[in-house]
PDB file of C-alpha atoms in Angstrom:
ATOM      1  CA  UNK X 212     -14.000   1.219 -15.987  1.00 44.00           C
ATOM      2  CA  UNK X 213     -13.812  -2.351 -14.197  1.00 49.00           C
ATOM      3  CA  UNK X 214     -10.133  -1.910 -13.152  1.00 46.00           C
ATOM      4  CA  UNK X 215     -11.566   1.414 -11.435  1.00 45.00           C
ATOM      5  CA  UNK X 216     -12.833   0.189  -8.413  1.00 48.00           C
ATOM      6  CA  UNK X 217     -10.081  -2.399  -7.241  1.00 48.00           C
ATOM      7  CA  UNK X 218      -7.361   0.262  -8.065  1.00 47.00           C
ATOM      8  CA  UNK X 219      -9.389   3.187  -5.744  1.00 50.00           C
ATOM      9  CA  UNK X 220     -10.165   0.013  -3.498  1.00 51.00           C
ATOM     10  CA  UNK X 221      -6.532  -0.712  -2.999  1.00 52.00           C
ATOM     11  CA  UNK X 222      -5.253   3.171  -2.560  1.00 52.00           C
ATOM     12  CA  UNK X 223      -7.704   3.521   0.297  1.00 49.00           C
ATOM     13  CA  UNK X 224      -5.821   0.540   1.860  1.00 53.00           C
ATOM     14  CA  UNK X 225      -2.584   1.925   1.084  1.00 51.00           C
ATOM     15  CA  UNK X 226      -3.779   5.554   2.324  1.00 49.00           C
ATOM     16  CA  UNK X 227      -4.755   3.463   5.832  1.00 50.00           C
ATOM     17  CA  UNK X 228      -1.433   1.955   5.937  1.00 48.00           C
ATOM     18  CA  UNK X 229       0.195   4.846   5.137  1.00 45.00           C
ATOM     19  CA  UNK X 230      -2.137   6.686   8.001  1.00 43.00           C
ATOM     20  CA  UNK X 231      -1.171   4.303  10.613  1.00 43.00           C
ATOM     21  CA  UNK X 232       2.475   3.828   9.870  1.00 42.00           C
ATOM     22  CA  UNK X 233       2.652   7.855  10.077  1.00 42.00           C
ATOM     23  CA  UNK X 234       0.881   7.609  13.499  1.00 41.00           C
ATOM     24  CA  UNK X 235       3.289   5.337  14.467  1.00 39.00           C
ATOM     25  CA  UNK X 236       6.373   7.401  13.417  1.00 38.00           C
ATOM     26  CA  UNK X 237       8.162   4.076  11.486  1.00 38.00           C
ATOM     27  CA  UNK X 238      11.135   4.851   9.930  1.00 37.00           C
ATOM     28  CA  UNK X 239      11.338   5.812   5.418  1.00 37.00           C
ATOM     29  CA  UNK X 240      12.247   3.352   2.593  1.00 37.00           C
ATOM     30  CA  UNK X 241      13.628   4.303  -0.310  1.00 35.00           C
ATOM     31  CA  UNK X 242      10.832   4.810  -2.991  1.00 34.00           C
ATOM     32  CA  UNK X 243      11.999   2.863  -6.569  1.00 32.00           C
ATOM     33  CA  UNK X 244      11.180   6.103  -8.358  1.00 31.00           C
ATOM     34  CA  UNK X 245      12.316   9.509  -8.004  1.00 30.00           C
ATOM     35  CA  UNK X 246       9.727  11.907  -7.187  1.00 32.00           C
ATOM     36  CA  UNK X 247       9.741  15.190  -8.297  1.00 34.00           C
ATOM     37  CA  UNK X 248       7.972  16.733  -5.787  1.00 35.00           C
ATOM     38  CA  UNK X 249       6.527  20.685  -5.474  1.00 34.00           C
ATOM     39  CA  UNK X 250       8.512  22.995  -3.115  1.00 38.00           C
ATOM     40  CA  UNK X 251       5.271  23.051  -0.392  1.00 43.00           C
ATOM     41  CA  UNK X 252       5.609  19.737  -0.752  1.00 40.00           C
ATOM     42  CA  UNK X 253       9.058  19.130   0.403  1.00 44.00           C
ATOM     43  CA  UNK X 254       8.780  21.961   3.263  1.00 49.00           C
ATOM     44  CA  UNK X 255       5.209  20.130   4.473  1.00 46.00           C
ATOM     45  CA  UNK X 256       7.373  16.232   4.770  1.00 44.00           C
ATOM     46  CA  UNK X 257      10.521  18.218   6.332  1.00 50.00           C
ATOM     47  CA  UNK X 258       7.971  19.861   8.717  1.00 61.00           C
ATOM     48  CA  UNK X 259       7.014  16.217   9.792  1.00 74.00           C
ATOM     49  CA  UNK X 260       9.979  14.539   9.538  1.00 89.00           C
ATOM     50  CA  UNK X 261      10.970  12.559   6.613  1.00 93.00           C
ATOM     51  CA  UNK X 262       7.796  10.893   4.859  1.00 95.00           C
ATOM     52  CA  UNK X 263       7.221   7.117   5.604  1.00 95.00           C
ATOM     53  CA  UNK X 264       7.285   5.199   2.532  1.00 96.00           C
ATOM     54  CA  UNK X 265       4.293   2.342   2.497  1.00 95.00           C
ATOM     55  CA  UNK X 266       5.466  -0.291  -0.221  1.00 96.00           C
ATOM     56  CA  UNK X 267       2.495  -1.772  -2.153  1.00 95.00           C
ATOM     57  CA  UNK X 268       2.989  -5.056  -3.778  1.00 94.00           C
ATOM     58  CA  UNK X 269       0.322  -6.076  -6.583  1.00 93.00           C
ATOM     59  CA  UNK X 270      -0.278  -8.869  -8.519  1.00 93.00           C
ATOM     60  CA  UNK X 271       0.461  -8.141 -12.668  1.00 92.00           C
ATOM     61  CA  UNK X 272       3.039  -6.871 -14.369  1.00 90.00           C
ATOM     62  CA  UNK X 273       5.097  -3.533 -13.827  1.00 88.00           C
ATOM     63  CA  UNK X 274       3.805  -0.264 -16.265  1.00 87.00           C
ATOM     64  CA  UNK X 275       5.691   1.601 -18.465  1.00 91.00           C
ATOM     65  CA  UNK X 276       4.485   4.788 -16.301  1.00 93.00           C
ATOM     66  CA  UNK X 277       4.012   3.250 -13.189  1.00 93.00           C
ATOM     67  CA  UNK X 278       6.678   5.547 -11.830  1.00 93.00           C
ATOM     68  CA  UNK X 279       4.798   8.593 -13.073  1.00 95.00           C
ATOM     69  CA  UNK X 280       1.619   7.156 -11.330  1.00 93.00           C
ATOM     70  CA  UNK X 281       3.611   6.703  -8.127  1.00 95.00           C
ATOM     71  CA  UNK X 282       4.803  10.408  -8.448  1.00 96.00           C
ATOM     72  CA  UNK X 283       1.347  11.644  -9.293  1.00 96.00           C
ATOM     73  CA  UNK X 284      -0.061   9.824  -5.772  1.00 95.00           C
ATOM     74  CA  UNK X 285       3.042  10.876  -3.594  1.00 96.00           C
ATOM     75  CA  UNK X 286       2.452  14.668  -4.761  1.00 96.00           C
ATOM     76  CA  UNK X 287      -1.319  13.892  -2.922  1.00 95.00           C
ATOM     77  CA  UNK X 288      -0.392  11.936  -0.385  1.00 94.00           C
ATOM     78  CA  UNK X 289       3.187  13.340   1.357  1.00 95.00           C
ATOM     79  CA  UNK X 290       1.830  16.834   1.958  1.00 95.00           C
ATOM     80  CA  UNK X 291      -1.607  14.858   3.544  1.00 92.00           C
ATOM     81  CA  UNK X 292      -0.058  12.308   5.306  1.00 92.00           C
ATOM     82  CA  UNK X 293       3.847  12.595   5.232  1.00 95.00           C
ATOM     83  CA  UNK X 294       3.916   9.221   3.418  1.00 95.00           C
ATOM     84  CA  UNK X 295       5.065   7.831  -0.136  1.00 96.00           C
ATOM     85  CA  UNK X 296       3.886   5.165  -2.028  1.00 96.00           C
ATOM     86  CA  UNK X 297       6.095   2.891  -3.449  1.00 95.00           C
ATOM     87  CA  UNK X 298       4.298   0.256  -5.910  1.00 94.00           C
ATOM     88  CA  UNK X 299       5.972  -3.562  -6.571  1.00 94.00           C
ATOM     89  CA  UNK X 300       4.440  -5.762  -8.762  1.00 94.00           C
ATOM     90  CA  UNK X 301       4.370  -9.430  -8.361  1.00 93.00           C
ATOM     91  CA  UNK X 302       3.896 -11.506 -12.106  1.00 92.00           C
ATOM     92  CA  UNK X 303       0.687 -13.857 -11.710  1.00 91.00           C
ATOM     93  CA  UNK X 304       3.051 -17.107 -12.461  1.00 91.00           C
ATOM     94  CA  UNK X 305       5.542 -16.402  -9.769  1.00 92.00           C
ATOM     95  CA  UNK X 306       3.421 -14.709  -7.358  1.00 92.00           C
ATOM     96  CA  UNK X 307       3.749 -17.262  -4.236  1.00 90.00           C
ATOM     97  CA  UNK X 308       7.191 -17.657  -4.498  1.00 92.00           C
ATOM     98  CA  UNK X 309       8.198 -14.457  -4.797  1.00 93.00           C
ATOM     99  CA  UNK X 310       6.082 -13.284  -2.006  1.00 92.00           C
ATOM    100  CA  UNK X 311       6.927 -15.905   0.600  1.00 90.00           C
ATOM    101  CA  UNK X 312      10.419 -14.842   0.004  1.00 92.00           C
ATOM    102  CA  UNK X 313       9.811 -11.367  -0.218  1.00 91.00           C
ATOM    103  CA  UNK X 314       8.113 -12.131   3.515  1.00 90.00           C
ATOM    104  CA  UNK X 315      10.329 -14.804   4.825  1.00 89.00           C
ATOM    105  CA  UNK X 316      13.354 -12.099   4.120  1.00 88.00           C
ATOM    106  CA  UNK X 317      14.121  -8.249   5.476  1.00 85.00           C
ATOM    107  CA  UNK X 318      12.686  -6.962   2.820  1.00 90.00           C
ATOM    108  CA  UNK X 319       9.641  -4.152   3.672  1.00 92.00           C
ATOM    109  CA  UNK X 320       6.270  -4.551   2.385  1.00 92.00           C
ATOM    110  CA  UNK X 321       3.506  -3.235   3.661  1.00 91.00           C
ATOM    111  CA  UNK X 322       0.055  -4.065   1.770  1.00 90.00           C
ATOM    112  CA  UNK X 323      -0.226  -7.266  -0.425  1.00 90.00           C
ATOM    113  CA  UNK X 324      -2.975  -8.898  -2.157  1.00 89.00           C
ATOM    114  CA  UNK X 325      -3.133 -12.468  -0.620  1.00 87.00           C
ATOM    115  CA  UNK X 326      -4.621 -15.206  -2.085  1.00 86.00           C
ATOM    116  CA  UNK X 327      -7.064 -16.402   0.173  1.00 84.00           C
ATOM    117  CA  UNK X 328      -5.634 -20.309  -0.168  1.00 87.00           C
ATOM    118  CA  UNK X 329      -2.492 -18.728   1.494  1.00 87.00           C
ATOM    119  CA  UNK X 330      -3.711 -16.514   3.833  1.00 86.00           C
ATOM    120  CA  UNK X 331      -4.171 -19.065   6.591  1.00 86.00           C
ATOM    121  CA  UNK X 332      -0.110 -19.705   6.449  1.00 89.00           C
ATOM    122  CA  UNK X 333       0.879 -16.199   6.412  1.00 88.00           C
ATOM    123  CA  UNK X 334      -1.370 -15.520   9.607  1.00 85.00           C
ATOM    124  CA  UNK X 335      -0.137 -18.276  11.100  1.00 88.00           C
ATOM    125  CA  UNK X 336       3.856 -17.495  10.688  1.00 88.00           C
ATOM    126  CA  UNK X 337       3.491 -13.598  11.647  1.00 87.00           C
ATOM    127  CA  UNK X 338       3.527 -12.428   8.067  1.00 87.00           C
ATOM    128  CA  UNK X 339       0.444 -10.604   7.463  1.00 85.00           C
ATOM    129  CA  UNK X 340      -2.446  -8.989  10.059  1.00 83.00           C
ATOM    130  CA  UNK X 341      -5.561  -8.390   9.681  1.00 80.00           C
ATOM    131  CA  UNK X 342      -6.060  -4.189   9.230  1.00 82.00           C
ATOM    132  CA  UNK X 343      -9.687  -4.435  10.670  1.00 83.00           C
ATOM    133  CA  UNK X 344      -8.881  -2.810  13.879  1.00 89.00           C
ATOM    134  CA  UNK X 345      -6.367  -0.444  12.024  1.00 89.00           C
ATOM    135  CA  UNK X 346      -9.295   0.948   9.164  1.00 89.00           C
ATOM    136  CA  UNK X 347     -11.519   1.049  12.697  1.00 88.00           C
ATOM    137  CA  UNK X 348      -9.269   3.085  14.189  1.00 91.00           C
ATOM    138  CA  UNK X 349      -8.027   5.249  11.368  1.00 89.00           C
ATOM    139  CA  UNK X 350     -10.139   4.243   8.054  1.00 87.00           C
ATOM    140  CA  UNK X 351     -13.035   6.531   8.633  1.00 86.00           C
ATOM    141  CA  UNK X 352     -13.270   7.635   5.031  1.00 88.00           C
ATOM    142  CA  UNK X 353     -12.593   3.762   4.258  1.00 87.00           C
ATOM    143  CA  UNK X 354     -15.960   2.496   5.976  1.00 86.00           C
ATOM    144  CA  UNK X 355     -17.768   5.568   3.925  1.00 88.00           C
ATOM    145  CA  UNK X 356     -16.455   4.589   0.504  1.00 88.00           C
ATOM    146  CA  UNK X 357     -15.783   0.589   0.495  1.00 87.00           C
ATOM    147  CA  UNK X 358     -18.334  -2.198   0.755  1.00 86.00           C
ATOM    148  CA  UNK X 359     -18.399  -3.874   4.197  1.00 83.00           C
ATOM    149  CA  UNK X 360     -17.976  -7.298   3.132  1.00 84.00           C
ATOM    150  CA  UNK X 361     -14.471  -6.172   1.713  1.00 79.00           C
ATOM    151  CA  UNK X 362     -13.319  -5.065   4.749  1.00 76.00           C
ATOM    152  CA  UNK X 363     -14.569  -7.693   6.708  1.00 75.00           C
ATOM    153  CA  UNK X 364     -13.263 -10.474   4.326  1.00 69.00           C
TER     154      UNK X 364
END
């Protein structure tokens, strides 16, 4: 029950991103897993165009069903929103190096966990932004369901 809140904390993030990067009409990544998405489902993306894909990196270890989870939330999301969710775990011992490469390269990624020592240096370089004008804009259901101070820190 204590992993319930971050996980529903961090979908709503993902649900913004995906919200605003469907508003801005970016272009689809390939998802890692295959979803086997409904019929309506298909005909509701092709309506839109093809679905933008919003990566998600985490920190822990990949899932043996992670890429049933992922299919479970894309058959919500891409007939909502026209976007995918593609999750990427980072391990807890390599988790700075592999993101600072991950955002010093081409490689997309969307929403991160950052650690707060860091975040100064990945402001700084152009490598995150801050989504408070983004959830202000687009995060109504956000602001109703997440504290305040966690979308302010």
């Amino acid at each position: 029950m204590g992993m319930k809140k971050p996980v529903i904390q961090m979908l709503c993030l993902a649900l913004t991103a995906a919200t605003a990067a469907g508003c801005s009409g970016g272009a689809s990544s390939s998802s890692s897993s295959s979803s086997a998405a409904s019929s309506e489902s298909s005909k509701a993306a092709s309506d839109k165009g093809e679905p933008y894909t919003v990566v998600m990196g985490y920190i822990g270890d990949s899932y043996p069903d992670e890429a049933l989870i992922e299919e479970e939330i894309n058959k919500i999301i891409e007939p909502e929103l026209n976007a995918k969710l593609d999750l990427r775990p980072y391990s807890w011992g390599t988790y700075t190096q592999e993101l600072q490469l991950t955002l010093s390269g081409d490689e997309k990624l969307d929403i991160v966990p950052i650690v707060v020592m860091n975040a100064q240096g990945y402001v700084s370089n152009g490598q995150v932004i801050d989504l408070k004008d983004l959830i202000e804009k687009y995060g109504t259901n956000i602001k109703k369901n997440m504290d305040s101070d966690f979308i302010n820190c």
